[in-house]
Amino acid sequence: MSIDAWRLWIVPMDPNLDKREFYRRVGTCLRTHEQIDLDISDIQMMSASHRGIKGLSEMFRIDGLSSVHLSNDMLDGFFLSDGIVLRMAVKQTSVAA
């Protein structure tokens, strides 16, 4: 992975969501919104129990829709060189298979 590589981490609201189902939904969304310049390989399904995610939840409390910028932070033993945390309300719609 190069120094300028990045990932979009998504923590699903349903912790029991199957990874295949998650990536199927993401792929459907990306195909539906082709104007979004994202590749499915840029996106990672993250567990709320991941050290970095746990560290973020302990470091910040974000109410409402907001964002936080991080730089050179240690999160529960996980180093994050640079990041942006977005708390978003995402409307879930049913997607035809």
Coordinates of N, CA and C in Angstrom, one line a residue:
M1 N 0.8 -1.2 0.0 CA 0.0 0.0 0.0 C 0.9 1.2 0.0
S2 N 0.6 2.1 -0.9 CA 1.4 3.4 -1.0 C 1.1 4.3 0.2
I3 N 2.0 5.3 0.3 CA 1.8 6.3 1.4 C 0.6 7.1 1.3
D4 N 0.1 7.3 0.0 CA -1.1 8.1 -0.2 C -2.4 7.3 -0.3
A5 N -2.3 6.0 0.0 CA -3.5 5.2 -0.1 C -4.5 5.5 1.0
W6 N -5.7 5.3 0.8 CA -6.7 5.6 1.8 C -7.8 4.6 1.7
R7 N -8.7 4.5 2.7 CA -9.8 3.6 2.7 C -11.0 4.4 3.4
L8 N -12.1 4.0 2.9 CA -13.4 4.5 3.5 C -13.9 3.4 4.4
W9 N -13.8 3.6 5.7 CA -14.2 2.6 6.7 C -15.7 2.9 6.9
I10 N -16.5 1.8 6.9 CA -17.9 1.9 7.2 C -18.2 0.9 8.3
V11 N -18.8 1.4 9.4 CA -19.2 0.5 10.5 C -20.7 0.4 10.4
P12 N -21.2 -0.8 9.9 CA -22.6 -1.0 9.7 C -23.4 -0.9 11.1
M13 N -24.6 -0.4 11.0 CA -25.4 -0.3 12.2 C -25.7 -1.7 12.7
D14 N -25.9 -2.6 11.8 CA -26.2 -4.0 12.2 C -24.9 -4.8 12.3
P15 N -24.4 -5.1 13.5 CA -23.2 -5.8 13.7 C -23.2 -7.2 13.2
N16 N -24.4 -7.7 12.9 CA -24.4 -9.1 12.4 C -24.6 -9.2 10.8
L17 N -24.4 -8.0 10.2 CA -24.5 -8.0 8.7 C -23.4 -8.8 8.1
D18 N -23.8 -9.7 7.2 CA -22.8 -10.6 6.5 C -22.0 -9.8 5.6
K19 N -20.6 -10.0 5.5 CA -19.7 -9.3 4.7 C -20.1 -9.3 3.2
R20 N -20.5 -10.5 2.7 CA -20.9 -10.6 1.3 C -22.1 -9.7 1.1
E21 N -23.1 -9.7 2.0 CA -24.2 -8.8 1.8 C -23.8 -7.3 1.9
F22 N -22.9 -7.0 2.8 CA -22.4 -5.6 2.9 C -21.8 -5.2 1.5
Y23 N -20.9 -6.0 1.0 CA -20.2 -5.6 -0.3 C -21.2 -5.6 -1.5
R24 N -22.2 -6.5 -1.4 CA -23.2 -6.5 -2.5 C -24.0 -5.2 -2.4
R25 N -24.3 -4.7 -1.3 CA -25.1 -3.5 -1.1 C -24.2 -2.3 -1.6
V26 N -22.9 -2.3 -1.2 CA -22.0 -1.2 -1.6 C -21.9 -1.2 -3.1
G27 N -21.7 -2.4 -3.7 CA -21.5 -2.5 -5.1 C -22.7 -2.0 -5.9
T28 N -23.9 -2.3 -5.4 CA -25.2 -1.9 -6.0 C -25.2 -0.3 -5.9
C29 N -24.9 0.2 -4.7 CA -24.9 1.7 -4.6 C -23.9 2.3 -5.5
L30 N -22.7 1.8 -5.6 CA -21.7 2.4 -6.5 C -22.2 2.3 -8.0
R31 N -22.8 1.2 -8.4 CA -23.3 1.1 -9.8 C -24.5 2.1 -10.0
T32 N -25.3 2.3 -9.0 CA -26.4 3.2 -9.1 C -26.0 4.6 -9.2
H33 N -24.9 5.0 -8.5 CA -24.4 6.3 -8.5 C -23.0 6.4 -9.2
E34 N -23.0 6.1 -10.5 CA -21.7 6.0 -11.2 C -20.9 7.3 -11.1
Q35 N -21.5 8.5 -10.8 CA -20.8 9.7 -10.8 C -19.9 9.8 -9.6
I36 N -20.1 8.9 -8.6 CA -19.2 8.9 -7.4 C -17.9 8.2 -7.8
D37 N -16.8 8.9 -7.6 CA -15.5 8.3 -8.0 C -14.9 7.5 -6.9
L38 N -15.5 6.3 -6.7 CA -15.1 5.4 -5.7 C -15.0 4.0 -6.3
D39 N -14.1 3.2 -5.9 CA -14.0 1.8 -6.3 C -14.3 1.0 -5.0
I40 N -14.9 -0.2 -5.2 CA -15.3 -1.0 -4.1 C -14.1 -1.4 -3.3
S41 N -12.9 -1.4 -3.9 CA -11.6 -1.8 -3.2 C -11.2 -0.7 -2.2
D42 N -11.8 0.5 -2.4 CA -11.5 1.7 -1.5 C -12.3 1.6 -0.1
I43 N -13.2 0.7 -0.1 CA -14.2 0.6 1.0 C -13.9 -0.6 1.9
Q44 N -13.9 -0.5 3.2 CA -13.8 -1.6 4.1 C -14.9 -1.6 5.1
M45 N -15.5 -2.8 5.3 CA -16.5 -3.0 6.4 C -15.7 -3.1 7.7
M46 N -16.0 -2.3 8.6 CA -15.2 -2.3 9.9 C -16.2 -2.7 11.0
S47 N -15.6 -3.5 12.0 CA -16.4 -3.9 13.1 C -16.2 -2.8 14.2
A48 N -17.3 -2.6 15.0 CA -17.2 -1.6 16.1 C -16.2 -2.1 17.1
S49 N -15.8 -3.3 17.1 CA -14.8 -3.8 18.0 C -13.3 -3.6 17.5
H50 N -13.1 -3.1 16.3 CA -11.8 -2.8 15.8 C -11.1 -1.8 16.7
R51 N -9.8 -2.0 17.0 CA -9.1 -1.1 17.9 C -9.2 0.4 17.5
G52 N -9.1 0.7 16.3 CA -9.2 2.1 15.8 C -10.6 2.6 16.0
I53 N -11.6 1.9 15.7 CA -13.0 2.3 15.9 C -13.3 2.5 17.4
K54 N -12.9 1.5 18.2 CA -13.1 1.7 19.6 C -12.4 2.9 20.2
G55 N -11.2 3.1 19.7 CA -10.4 4.3 20.2 C -11.1 5.6 19.8
L56 N -11.7 5.6 18.5 CA -12.4 6.8 18.1 C -13.6 7.1 19.0
S57 N -14.3 6.0 19.3 CA -15.6 6.1 20.1 C -15.2 6.6 21.5
E58 N -14.0 6.2 22.0 CA -13.6 6.7 23.4 C -13.1 8.1 23.3
M59 N -12.5 8.5 22.2 CA -11.9 9.9 22.1 C -13.0 11.0 21.8
F60 N -14.0 10.6 21.0 CA -15.0 11.6 20.6 C -16.4 11.2 20.8
R61 N -17.2 12.2 21.1 CA -18.6 12.0 21.1 C -19.2 13.0 20.1
I62 N -19.8 12.5 19.1 CA -20.3 13.4 18.0 C -21.8 13.3 18.0
D63 N -22.4 14.3 18.3 CA -23.9 14.4 18.3 C -24.3 15.0 17.0
G64 N -25.4 14.6 16.4 CA -25.9 15.1 15.2 C -25.0 14.8 14.0
L65 N -25.1 15.5 13.0 CA -24.3 15.2 11.8 C -23.1 16.2 11.8
S66 N -21.9 15.6 11.8 CA -20.7 16.4 12.0 C -19.5 15.6 11.4
S67 N -18.4 16.3 11.5 CA -17.1 15.7 11.1 C -16.0 16.1 12.1
V68 N -14.9 15.3 12.1 CA -13.7 15.6 12.9 C -12.5 15.2 12.1
H69 N -11.5 16.0 12.1 CA -10.3 15.7 11.4 C -9.2 15.2 12.4
L70 N -8.5 14.2 12.0 CA -7.5 13.6 12.9 C -6.1 13.6 12.2
S71 N -5.1 13.8 12.9 CA -3.7 13.8 12.3 C -2.7 13.2 13.3
N72 N -2.1 12.1 13.0 CA -1.0 11.5 13.8 C -1.6 11.2 15.2
D73 N -2.7 10.4 15.2 CA -3.3 10.0 16.5 C -3.1 8.5 16.8
M74 N -3.0 8.2 18.1 CA -3.0 6.8 18.5 C -4.3 6.5 19.1
L75 N -5.0 5.5 18.6 CA -6.4 5.2 19.0 C -6.4 3.7 19.6
D76 N -6.3 3.6 20.9 CA -6.3 2.3 21.5 C -5.2 1.4 21.0
G77 N -4.0 2.0 20.8 CA -2.9 1.3 20.2 C -2.9 1.2 18.7
F78 N -3.8 1.8 18.0 CA -3.9 1.8 16.6 C -3.5 3.1 16.1
F79 N -2.4 3.2 15.3 CA -1.9 4.5 14.8 C -2.7 4.9 13.5
L80 N -3.2 6.1 13.5 CA -3.9 6.7 12.4 C -3.2 7.9 12.0
S81 N -2.5 7.9 10.8 CA -1.7 9.0 10.4 C -2.6 10.2 10.0
D82 N -3.7 10.0 9.4 CA -4.6 11.1 9.0 C -6.0 10.5 8.8
G83 N -7.0 11.2 9.2 CA -8.3 10.7 9.0 C -9.4 11.8 9.2
I84 N -10.5 11.5 8.6 CA -11.7 12.3 8.8 C -12.8 11.4 9.2
V85 N -13.5 11.7 10.3 CA -14.6 11.0 10.8 C -15.8 11.7 10.5
L86 N -16.8 11.0 9.8 CA -18.0 11.6 9.4 C -19.1 10.8 10.1
R87 N -20.0 11.6 10.8 CA -21.2 10.9 11.3 C -22.3 11.4 10.4
M88 N -22.9 10.4 9.8 CA -23.9 10.7 8.8 C -25.2 9.9 9.1
A89 N -26.3 10.5 8.6 CA -27.6 9.8 8.6 C -27.7 9.2 7.2
V90 N -27.7 7.9 7.1 CA -27.8 7.3 5.8 C -29.2 6.6 5.7
K91 N -29.9 7.0 4.7 CA -31.2 6.4 4.5 C -31.1 5.0 3.8
Q92 N -31.6 4.0 4.4 CA -31.5 2.7 3.8 C -32.8 2.5 3.0
T93 N -32.5 2.1 1.8 CA -33.6 1.7 0.9 C -33.5 0.3 0.4
S94 N -34.6 -0.3 0.1 CA -34.5 -1.7 -0.4 C -33.9 -1.6 -1.8
V95 N -33.1 -2.6 -2.1 CA -32.4 -2.7 -3.4 C -32.8 -4.0 -4.0
A96 N -33.3 -4.0 -5.3 CA -33.6 -5.2 -6.0 C -32.4 -6.0 -6.2
A97 N -32.5 -7.3 -6.0 CA -31.4 -8.2 -6.2 C -31.0 -8.4 -7.6

